[in-house]
PDB file of C-alpha atoms in Angstrom:
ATOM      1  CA  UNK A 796     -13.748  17.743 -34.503  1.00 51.00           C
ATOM      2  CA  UNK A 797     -13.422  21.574 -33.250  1.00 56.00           C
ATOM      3  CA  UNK A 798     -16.587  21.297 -32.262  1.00 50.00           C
ATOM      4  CA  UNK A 799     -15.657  17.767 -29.933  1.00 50.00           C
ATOM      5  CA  UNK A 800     -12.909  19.715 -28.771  1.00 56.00           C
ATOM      6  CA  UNK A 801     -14.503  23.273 -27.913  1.00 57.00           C
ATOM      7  CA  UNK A 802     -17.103  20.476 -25.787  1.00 58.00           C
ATOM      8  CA  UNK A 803     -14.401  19.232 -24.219  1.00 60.00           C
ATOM      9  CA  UNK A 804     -12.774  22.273 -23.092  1.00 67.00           C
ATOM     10  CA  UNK A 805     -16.098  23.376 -22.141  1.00 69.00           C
ATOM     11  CA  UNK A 806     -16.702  20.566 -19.748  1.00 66.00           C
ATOM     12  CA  UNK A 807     -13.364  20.929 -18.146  1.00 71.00           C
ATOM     13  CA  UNK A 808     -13.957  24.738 -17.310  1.00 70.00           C
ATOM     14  CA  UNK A 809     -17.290  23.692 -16.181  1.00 72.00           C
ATOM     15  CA  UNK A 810     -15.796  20.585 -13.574  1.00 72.00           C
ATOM     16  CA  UNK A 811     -12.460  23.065 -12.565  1.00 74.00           C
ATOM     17  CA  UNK A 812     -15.753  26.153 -11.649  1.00 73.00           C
ATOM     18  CA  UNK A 813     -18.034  24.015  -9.856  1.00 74.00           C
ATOM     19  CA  UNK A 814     -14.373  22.131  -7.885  1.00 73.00           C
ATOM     20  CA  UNK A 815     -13.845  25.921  -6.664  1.00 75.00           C
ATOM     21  CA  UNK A 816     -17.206  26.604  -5.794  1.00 71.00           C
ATOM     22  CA  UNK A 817     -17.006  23.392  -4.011  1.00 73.00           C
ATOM     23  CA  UNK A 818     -13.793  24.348  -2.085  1.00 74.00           C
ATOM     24  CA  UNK A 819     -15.203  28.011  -1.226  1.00 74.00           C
ATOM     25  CA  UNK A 820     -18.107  26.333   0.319  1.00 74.00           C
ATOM     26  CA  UNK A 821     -16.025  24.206   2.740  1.00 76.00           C
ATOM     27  CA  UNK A 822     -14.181  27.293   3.888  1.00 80.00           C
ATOM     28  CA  UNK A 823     -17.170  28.555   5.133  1.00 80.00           C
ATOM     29  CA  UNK A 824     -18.756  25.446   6.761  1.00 82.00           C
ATOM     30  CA  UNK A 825     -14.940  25.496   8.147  1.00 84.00           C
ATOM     31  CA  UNK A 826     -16.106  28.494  10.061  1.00 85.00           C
ATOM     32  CA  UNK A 827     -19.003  27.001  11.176  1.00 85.00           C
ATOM     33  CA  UNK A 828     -17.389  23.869  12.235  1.00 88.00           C
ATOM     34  CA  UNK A 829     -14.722  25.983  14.295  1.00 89.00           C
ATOM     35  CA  UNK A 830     -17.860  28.380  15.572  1.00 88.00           C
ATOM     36  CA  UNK A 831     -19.302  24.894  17.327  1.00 89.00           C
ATOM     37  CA  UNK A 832     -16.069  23.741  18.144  1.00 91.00           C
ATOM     38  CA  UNK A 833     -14.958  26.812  20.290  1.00 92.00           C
ATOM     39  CA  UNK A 834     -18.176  27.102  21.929  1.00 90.00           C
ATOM     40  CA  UNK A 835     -17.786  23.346  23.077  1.00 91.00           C
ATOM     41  CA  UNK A 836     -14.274  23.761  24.568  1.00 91.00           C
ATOM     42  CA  UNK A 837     -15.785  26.994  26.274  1.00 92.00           C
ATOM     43  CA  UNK A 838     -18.782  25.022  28.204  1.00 93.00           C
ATOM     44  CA  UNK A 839     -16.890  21.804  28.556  1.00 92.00           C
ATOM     45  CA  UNK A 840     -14.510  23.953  31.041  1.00 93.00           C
ATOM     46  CA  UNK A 841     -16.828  25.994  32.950  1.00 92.00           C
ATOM     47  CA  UNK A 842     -19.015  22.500  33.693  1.00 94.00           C
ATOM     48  CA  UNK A 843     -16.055  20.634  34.663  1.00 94.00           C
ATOM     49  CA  UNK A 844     -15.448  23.716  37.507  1.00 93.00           C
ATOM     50  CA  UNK A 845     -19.080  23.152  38.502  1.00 93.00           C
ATOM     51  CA  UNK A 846     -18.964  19.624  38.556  1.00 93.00           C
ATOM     52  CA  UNK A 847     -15.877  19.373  41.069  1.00 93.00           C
ATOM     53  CA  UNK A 848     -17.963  21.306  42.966  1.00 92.00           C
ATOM     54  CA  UNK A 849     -20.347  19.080  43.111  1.00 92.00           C
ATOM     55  CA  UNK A 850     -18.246  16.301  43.910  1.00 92.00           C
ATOM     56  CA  UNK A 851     -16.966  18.230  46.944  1.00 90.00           C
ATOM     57  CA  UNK A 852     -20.127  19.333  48.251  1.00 88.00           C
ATOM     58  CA  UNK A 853     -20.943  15.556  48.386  1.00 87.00           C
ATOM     59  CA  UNK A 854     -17.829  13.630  50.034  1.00 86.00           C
ATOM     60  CA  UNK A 855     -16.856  16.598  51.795  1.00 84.00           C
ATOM     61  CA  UNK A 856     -19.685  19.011  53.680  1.00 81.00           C
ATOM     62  CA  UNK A 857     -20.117  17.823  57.363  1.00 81.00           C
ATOM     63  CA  UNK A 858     -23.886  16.888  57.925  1.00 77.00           C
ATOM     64  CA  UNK A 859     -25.450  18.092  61.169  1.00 73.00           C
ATOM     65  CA  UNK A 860     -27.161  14.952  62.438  1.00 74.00           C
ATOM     66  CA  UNK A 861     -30.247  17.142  63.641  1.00 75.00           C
ATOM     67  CA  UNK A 862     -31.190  18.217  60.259  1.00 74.00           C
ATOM     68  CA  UNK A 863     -34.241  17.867  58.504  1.00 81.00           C
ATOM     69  CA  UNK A 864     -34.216  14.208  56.881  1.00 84.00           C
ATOM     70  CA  UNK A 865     -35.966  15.339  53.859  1.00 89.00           C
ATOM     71  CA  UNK A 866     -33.639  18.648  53.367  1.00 86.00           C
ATOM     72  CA  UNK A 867     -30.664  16.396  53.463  1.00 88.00           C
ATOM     73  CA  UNK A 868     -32.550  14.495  50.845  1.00 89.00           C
ATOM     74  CA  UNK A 869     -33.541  16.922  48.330  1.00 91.00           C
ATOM     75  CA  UNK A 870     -29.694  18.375  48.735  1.00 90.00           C
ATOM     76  CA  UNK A 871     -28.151  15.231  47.930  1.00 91.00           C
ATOM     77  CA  UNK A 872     -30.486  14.700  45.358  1.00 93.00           C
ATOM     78  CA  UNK A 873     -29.674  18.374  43.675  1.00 94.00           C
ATOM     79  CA  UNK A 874     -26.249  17.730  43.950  1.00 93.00           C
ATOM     80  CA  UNK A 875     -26.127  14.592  42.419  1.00 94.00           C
ATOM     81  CA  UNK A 876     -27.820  15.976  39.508  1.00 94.00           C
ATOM     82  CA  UNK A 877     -25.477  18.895  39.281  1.00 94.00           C
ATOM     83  CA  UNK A 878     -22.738  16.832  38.935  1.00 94.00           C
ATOM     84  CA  UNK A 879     -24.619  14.311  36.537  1.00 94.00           C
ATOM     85  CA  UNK A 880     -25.835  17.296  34.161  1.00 94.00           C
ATOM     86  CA  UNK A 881     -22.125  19.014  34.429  1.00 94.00           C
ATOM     87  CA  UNK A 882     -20.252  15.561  33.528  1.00 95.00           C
ATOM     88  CA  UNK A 883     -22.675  14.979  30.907  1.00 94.00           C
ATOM     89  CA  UNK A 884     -21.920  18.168  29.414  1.00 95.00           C
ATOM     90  CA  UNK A 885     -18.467  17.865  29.847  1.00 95.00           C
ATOM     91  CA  UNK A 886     -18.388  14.483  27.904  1.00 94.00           C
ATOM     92  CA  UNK A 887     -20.905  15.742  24.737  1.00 93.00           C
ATOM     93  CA  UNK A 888     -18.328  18.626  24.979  1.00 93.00           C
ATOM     94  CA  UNK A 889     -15.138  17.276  24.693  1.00 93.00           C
ATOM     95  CA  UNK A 890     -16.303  14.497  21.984  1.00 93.00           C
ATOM     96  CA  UNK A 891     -18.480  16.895  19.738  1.00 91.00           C
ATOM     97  CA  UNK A 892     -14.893  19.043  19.577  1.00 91.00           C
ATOM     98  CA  UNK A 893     -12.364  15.822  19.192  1.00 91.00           C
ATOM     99  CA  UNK A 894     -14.667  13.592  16.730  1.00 92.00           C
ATOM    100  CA  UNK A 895     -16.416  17.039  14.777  1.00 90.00           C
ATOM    101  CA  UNK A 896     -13.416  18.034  13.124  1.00 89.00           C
ATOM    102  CA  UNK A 897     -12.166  14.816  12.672  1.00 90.00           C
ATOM    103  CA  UNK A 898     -14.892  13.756  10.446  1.00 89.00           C
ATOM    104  CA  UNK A 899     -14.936  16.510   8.517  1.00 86.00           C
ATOM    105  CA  UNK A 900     -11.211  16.619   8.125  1.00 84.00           C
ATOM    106  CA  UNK A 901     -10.780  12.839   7.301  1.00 86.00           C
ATOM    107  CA  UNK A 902     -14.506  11.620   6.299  1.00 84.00           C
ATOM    108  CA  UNK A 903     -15.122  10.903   2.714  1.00 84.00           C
ATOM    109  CA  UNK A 904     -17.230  13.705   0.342  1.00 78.00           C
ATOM    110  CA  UNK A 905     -20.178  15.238   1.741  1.00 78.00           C
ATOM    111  CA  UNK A 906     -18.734  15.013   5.941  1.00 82.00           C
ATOM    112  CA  UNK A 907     -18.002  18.425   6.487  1.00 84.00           C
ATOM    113  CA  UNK A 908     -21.905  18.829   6.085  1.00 82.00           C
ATOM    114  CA  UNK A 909     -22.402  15.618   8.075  1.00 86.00           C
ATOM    115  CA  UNK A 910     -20.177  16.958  10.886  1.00 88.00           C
ATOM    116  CA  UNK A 911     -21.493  20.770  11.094  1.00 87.00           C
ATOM    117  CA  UNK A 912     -25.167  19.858  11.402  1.00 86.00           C
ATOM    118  CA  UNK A 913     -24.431  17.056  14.078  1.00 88.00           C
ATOM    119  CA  UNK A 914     -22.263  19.183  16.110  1.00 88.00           C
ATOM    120  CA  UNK A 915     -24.959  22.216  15.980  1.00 87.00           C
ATOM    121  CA  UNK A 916     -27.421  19.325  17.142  1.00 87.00           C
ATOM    122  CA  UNK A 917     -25.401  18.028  20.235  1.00 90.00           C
ATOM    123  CA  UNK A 918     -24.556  21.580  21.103  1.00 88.00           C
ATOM    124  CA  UNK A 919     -27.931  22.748  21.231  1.00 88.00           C
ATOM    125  CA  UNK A 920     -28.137  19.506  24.073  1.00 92.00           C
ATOM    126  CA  UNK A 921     -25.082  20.279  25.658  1.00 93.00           C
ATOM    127  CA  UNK A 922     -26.390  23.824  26.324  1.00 91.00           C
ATOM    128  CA  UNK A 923     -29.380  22.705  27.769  1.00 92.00           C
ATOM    129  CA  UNK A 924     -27.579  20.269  30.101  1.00 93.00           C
ATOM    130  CA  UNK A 925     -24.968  23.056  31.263  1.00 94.00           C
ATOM    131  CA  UNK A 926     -28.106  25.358  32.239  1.00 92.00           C
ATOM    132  CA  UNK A 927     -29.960  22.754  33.834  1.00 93.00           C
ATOM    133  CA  UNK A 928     -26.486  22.406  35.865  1.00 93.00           C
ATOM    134  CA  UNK A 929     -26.493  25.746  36.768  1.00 92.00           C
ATOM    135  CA  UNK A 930     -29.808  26.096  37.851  1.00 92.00           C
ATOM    136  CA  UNK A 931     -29.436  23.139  40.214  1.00 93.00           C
ATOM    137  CA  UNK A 932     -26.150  24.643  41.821  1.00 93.00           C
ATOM    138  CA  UNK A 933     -28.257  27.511  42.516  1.00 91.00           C
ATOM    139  CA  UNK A 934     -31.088  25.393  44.104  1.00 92.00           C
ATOM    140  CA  UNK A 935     -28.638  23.094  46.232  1.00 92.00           C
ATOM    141  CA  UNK A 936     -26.475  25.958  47.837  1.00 91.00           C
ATOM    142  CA  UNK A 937     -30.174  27.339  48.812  1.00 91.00           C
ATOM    143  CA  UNK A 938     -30.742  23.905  50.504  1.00 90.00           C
ATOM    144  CA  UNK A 939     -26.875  23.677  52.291  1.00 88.00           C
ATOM    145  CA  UNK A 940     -27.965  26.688  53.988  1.00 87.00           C
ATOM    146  CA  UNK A 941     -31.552  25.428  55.126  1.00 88.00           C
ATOM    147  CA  UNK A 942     -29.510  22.380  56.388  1.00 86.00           C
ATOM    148  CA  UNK A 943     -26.791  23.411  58.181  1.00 84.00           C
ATOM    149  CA  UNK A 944     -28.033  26.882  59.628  1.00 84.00           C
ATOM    150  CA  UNK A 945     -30.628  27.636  61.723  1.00 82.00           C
ATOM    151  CA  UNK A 946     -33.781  30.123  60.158  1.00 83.00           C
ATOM    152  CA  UNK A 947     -32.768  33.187  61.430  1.00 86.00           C
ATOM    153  CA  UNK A 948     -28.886  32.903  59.547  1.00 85.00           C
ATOM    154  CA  UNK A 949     -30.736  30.922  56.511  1.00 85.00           C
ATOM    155  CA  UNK A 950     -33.325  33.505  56.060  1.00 89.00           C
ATOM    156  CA  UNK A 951     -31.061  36.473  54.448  1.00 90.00           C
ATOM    157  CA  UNK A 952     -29.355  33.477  52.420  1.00 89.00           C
ATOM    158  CA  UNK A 953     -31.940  32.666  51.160  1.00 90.00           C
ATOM    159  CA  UNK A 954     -33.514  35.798  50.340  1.00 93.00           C
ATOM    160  CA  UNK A 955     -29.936  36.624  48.373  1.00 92.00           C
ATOM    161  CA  UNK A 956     -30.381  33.130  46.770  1.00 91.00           C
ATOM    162  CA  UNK A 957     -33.439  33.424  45.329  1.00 92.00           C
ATOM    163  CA  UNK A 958     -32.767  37.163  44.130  1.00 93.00           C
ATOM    164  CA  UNK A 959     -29.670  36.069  41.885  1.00 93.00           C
ATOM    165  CA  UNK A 960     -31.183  33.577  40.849  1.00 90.00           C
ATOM    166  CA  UNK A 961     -34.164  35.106  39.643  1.00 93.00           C
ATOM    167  CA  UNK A 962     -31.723  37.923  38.005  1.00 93.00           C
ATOM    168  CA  UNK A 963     -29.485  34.967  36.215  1.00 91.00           C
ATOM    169  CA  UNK A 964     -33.144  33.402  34.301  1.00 90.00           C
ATOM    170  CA  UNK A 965     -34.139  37.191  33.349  1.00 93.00           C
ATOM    171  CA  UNK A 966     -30.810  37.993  32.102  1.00 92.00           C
ATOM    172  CA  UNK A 967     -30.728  34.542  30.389  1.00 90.00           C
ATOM    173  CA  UNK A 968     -33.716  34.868  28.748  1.00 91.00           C
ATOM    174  CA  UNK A 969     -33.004  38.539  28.281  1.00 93.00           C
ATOM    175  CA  UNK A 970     -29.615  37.980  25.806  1.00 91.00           C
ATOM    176  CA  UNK A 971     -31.167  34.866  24.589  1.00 87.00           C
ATOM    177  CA  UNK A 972     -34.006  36.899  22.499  1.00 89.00           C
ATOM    178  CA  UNK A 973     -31.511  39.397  21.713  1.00 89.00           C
ATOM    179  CA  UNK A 974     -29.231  37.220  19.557  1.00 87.00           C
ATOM    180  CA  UNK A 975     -31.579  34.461  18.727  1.00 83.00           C
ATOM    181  CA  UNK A 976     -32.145  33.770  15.186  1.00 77.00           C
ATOM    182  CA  UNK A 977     -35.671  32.138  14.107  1.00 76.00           C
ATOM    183  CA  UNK A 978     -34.992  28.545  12.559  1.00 71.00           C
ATOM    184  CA  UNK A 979     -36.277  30.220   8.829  1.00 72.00           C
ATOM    185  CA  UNK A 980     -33.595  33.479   9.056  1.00 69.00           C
ATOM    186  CA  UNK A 981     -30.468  31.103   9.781  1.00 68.00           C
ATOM    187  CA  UNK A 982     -27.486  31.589   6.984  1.00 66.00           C
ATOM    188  CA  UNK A 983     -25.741  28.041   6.961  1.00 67.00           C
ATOM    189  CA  UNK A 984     -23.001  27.294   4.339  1.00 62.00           C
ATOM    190  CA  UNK A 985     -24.579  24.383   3.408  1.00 63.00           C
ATOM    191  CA  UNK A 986     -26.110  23.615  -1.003  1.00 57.00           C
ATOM    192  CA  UNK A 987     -29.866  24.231  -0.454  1.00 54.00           C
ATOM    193  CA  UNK A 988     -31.339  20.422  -1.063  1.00 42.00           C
ATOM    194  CA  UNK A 989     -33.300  21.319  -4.203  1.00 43.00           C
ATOM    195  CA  UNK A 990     -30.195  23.149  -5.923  1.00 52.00           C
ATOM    196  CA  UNK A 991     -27.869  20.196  -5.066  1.00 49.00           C
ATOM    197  CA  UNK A 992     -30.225  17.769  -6.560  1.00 46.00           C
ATOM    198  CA  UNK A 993     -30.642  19.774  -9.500  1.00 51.00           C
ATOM    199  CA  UNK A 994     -27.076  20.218  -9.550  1.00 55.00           C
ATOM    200  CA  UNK A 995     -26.617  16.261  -9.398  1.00 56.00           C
ATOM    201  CA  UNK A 996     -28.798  15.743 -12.646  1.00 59.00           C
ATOM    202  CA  UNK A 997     -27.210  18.551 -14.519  1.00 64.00           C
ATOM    203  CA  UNK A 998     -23.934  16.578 -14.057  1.00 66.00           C
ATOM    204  CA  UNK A 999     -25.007  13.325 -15.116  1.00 66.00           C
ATOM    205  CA  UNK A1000     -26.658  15.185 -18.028  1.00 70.00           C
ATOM    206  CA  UNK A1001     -23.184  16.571 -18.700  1.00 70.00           C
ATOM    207  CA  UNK A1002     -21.642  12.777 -18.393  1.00 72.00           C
ATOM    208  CA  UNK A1003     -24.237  11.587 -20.766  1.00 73.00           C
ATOM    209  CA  UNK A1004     -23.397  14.414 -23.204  1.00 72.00           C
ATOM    210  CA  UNK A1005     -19.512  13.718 -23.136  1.00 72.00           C
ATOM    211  CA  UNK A1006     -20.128  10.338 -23.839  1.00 73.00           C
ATOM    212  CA  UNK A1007     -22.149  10.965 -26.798  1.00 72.00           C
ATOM    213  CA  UNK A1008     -19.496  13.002 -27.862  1.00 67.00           C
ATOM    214  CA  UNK A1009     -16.757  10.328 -26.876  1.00 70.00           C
ATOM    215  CA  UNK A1010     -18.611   7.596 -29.364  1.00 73.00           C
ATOM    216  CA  UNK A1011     -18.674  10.303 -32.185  1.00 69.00           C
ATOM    217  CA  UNK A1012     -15.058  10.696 -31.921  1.00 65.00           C
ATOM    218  CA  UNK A1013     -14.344   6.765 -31.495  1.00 70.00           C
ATOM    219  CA  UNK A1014     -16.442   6.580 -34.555  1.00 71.00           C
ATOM    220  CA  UNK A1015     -13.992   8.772 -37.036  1.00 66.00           C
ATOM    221  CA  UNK A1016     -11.189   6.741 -39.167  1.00 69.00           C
ATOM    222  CA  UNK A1017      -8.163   6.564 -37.063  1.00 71.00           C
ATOM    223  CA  UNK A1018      -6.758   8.692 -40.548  1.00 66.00           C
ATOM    224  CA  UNK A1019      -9.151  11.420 -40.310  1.00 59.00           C
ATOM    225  CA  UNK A1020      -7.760  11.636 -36.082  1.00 62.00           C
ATOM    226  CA  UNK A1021      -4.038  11.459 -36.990  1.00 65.00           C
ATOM    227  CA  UNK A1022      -4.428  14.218 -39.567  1.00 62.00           C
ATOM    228  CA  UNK A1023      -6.339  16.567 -37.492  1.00 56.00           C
ATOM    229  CA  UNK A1024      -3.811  16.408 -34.741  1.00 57.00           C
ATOM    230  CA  UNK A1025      -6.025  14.169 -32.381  1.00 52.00           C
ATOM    231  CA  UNK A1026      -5.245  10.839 -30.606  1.00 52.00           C
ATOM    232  CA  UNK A1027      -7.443   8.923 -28.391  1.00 50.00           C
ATOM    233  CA  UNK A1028      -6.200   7.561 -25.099  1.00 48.00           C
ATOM    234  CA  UNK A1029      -5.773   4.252 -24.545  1.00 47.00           C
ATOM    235  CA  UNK A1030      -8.601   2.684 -22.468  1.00 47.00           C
ATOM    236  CA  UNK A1031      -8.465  -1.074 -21.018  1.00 46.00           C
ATOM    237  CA  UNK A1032     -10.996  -3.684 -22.179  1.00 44.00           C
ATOM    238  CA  UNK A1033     -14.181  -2.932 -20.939  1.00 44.00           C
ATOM    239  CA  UNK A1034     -13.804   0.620 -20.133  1.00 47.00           C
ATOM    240  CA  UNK A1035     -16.872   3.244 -20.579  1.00 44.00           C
ATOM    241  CA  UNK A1036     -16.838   6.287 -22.582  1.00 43.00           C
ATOM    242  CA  UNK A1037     -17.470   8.253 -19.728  1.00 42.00           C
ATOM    243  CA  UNK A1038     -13.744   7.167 -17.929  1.00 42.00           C
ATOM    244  CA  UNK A1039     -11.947   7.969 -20.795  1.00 44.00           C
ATOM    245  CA  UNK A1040     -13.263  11.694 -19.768  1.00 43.00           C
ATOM    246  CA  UNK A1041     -12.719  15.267 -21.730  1.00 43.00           C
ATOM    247  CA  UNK A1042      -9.049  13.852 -22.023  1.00 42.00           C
ATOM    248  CA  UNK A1043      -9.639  11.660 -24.524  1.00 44.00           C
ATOM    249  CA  UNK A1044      -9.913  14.353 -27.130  1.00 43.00           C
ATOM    250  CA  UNK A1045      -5.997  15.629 -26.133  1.00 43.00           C
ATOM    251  CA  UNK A1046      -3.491  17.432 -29.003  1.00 43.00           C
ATOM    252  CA  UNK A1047      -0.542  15.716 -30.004  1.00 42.00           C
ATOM    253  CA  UNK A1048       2.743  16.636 -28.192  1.00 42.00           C
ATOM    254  CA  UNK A1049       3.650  19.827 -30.017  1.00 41.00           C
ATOM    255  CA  UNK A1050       0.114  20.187 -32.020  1.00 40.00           C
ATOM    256  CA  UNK A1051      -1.911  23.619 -31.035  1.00 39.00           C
ATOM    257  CA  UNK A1052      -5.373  24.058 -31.574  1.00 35.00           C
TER     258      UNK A1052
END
């Protein structure tokens, strides 16, 4: 019976270490989660700007009626997709940061995981969409001056055009190596898959162990239980060793081991 009990106590320390493991896990994937959640609020605002921008620069710029057909074209065409890029970032934006935290706040075990790698998935998107944006507002204020202005006042323009936005790509691409991180060297909170699955077996090991131990004990005269300080805990009709748990082998009020 010392033996059953030193188990038991054994198997308790062993559930309360890997609970605080589990709960010092979460508070980093918490950091993650907020990581992805600030950097969506940040983008969602900058590509609503650009896409009321776009909106104006299509119900509102005066056309001059002895423009190129195919300018006006390709500039209503660029804006358009400004403003369909921007509001599409806006939306994966706004709903990665309202529905992210929410699942991971009020989703059952295992959805803070769920939620962090889905939200670094649709922000990886959402970037791509609010550069694509930009890129195009570039391109279409290039085109608004071959439309409205004549070559000689659309030649500088476009000269300055094309310089910043030659400078925005290099600088882009410039920071972008700087702080990438290679797929292989990124630090996640997350179990590695092999360790949680080895993890999972060692605790139904554990389960099988504790009831093995839990029949032993049933199997003693209630006699040998009462005099040794030890009472089982009621279970209902039908009930497995295993829900009974390490409490099962409990002290008497007032007994010490």
């Amino acid at each position: 019976l010392t033996v059953l009990r030193r188990r038991g106590m054994l198997y308790a320390d062993k559930n309360a270490l890997r609970t605080q493991l589990k709960v010092n896990m979460l508070r980093i994937r918490e950091r993650e989660l907020s990581y992805y959640t600030n950097n969506c609020l940040a983008i969602s605002t900058s590509a609503a700007l650009l896409a009321g921008f776009a909106w104006y620069g299509l119900t509102e710029v005066p056309f001059d009626e002895e423009a190129d057909a195919m300018t006006q074209t390709l500039y209503l065409v660029i804006t358009t997709l400004i403003m369909g890029l921007e509001l599409l970032t806006v939306v994966n934006a706004t709903l990665c940061a309202i529905l992210g935290p929410g699942l991971a706040l009020r989703g059952p075990d295992g959805s803070m995981h769920t939620a962090v790698a889905g939200m670094m998935t649709h922000y990886k998107f959402t970037l791509a969409c609010f550069t694509g944006g930009l890129i195009c507002f570039m391109l279409s204020a290039l085109l608004y001056g071959w439309m409205q202005f004549t070559w000689p006042l659309a030649g500088p323009m476009t000269v300055l055009l094309v310089y910043f936005l030659y400078t925005i790509i290099k600088y882009f691409i410039r920071i972008y190596r700087r702080f990438r991180l290679a797929p292989h060297a990124v630090v996640t909170g997350a179990f590695n898959a092999d360790k949680a699955a080895a993890a999972q077996v060692e605790t139904e090991r554990e389960q099988r162990e504790m009831e093995a131990w839990q029949s032993q004990f049933d199997a003693l005269p209630e006699s040998v239980r009462a005099s040794m300080g030890v009472q089982s805990a009621p279970r209902g009709h039908g009930d497995s060793p295993a829900a009974a748990g390490p409490s099962s082998l409990s002290p008497t009020k007032g007994t010490a081991f």
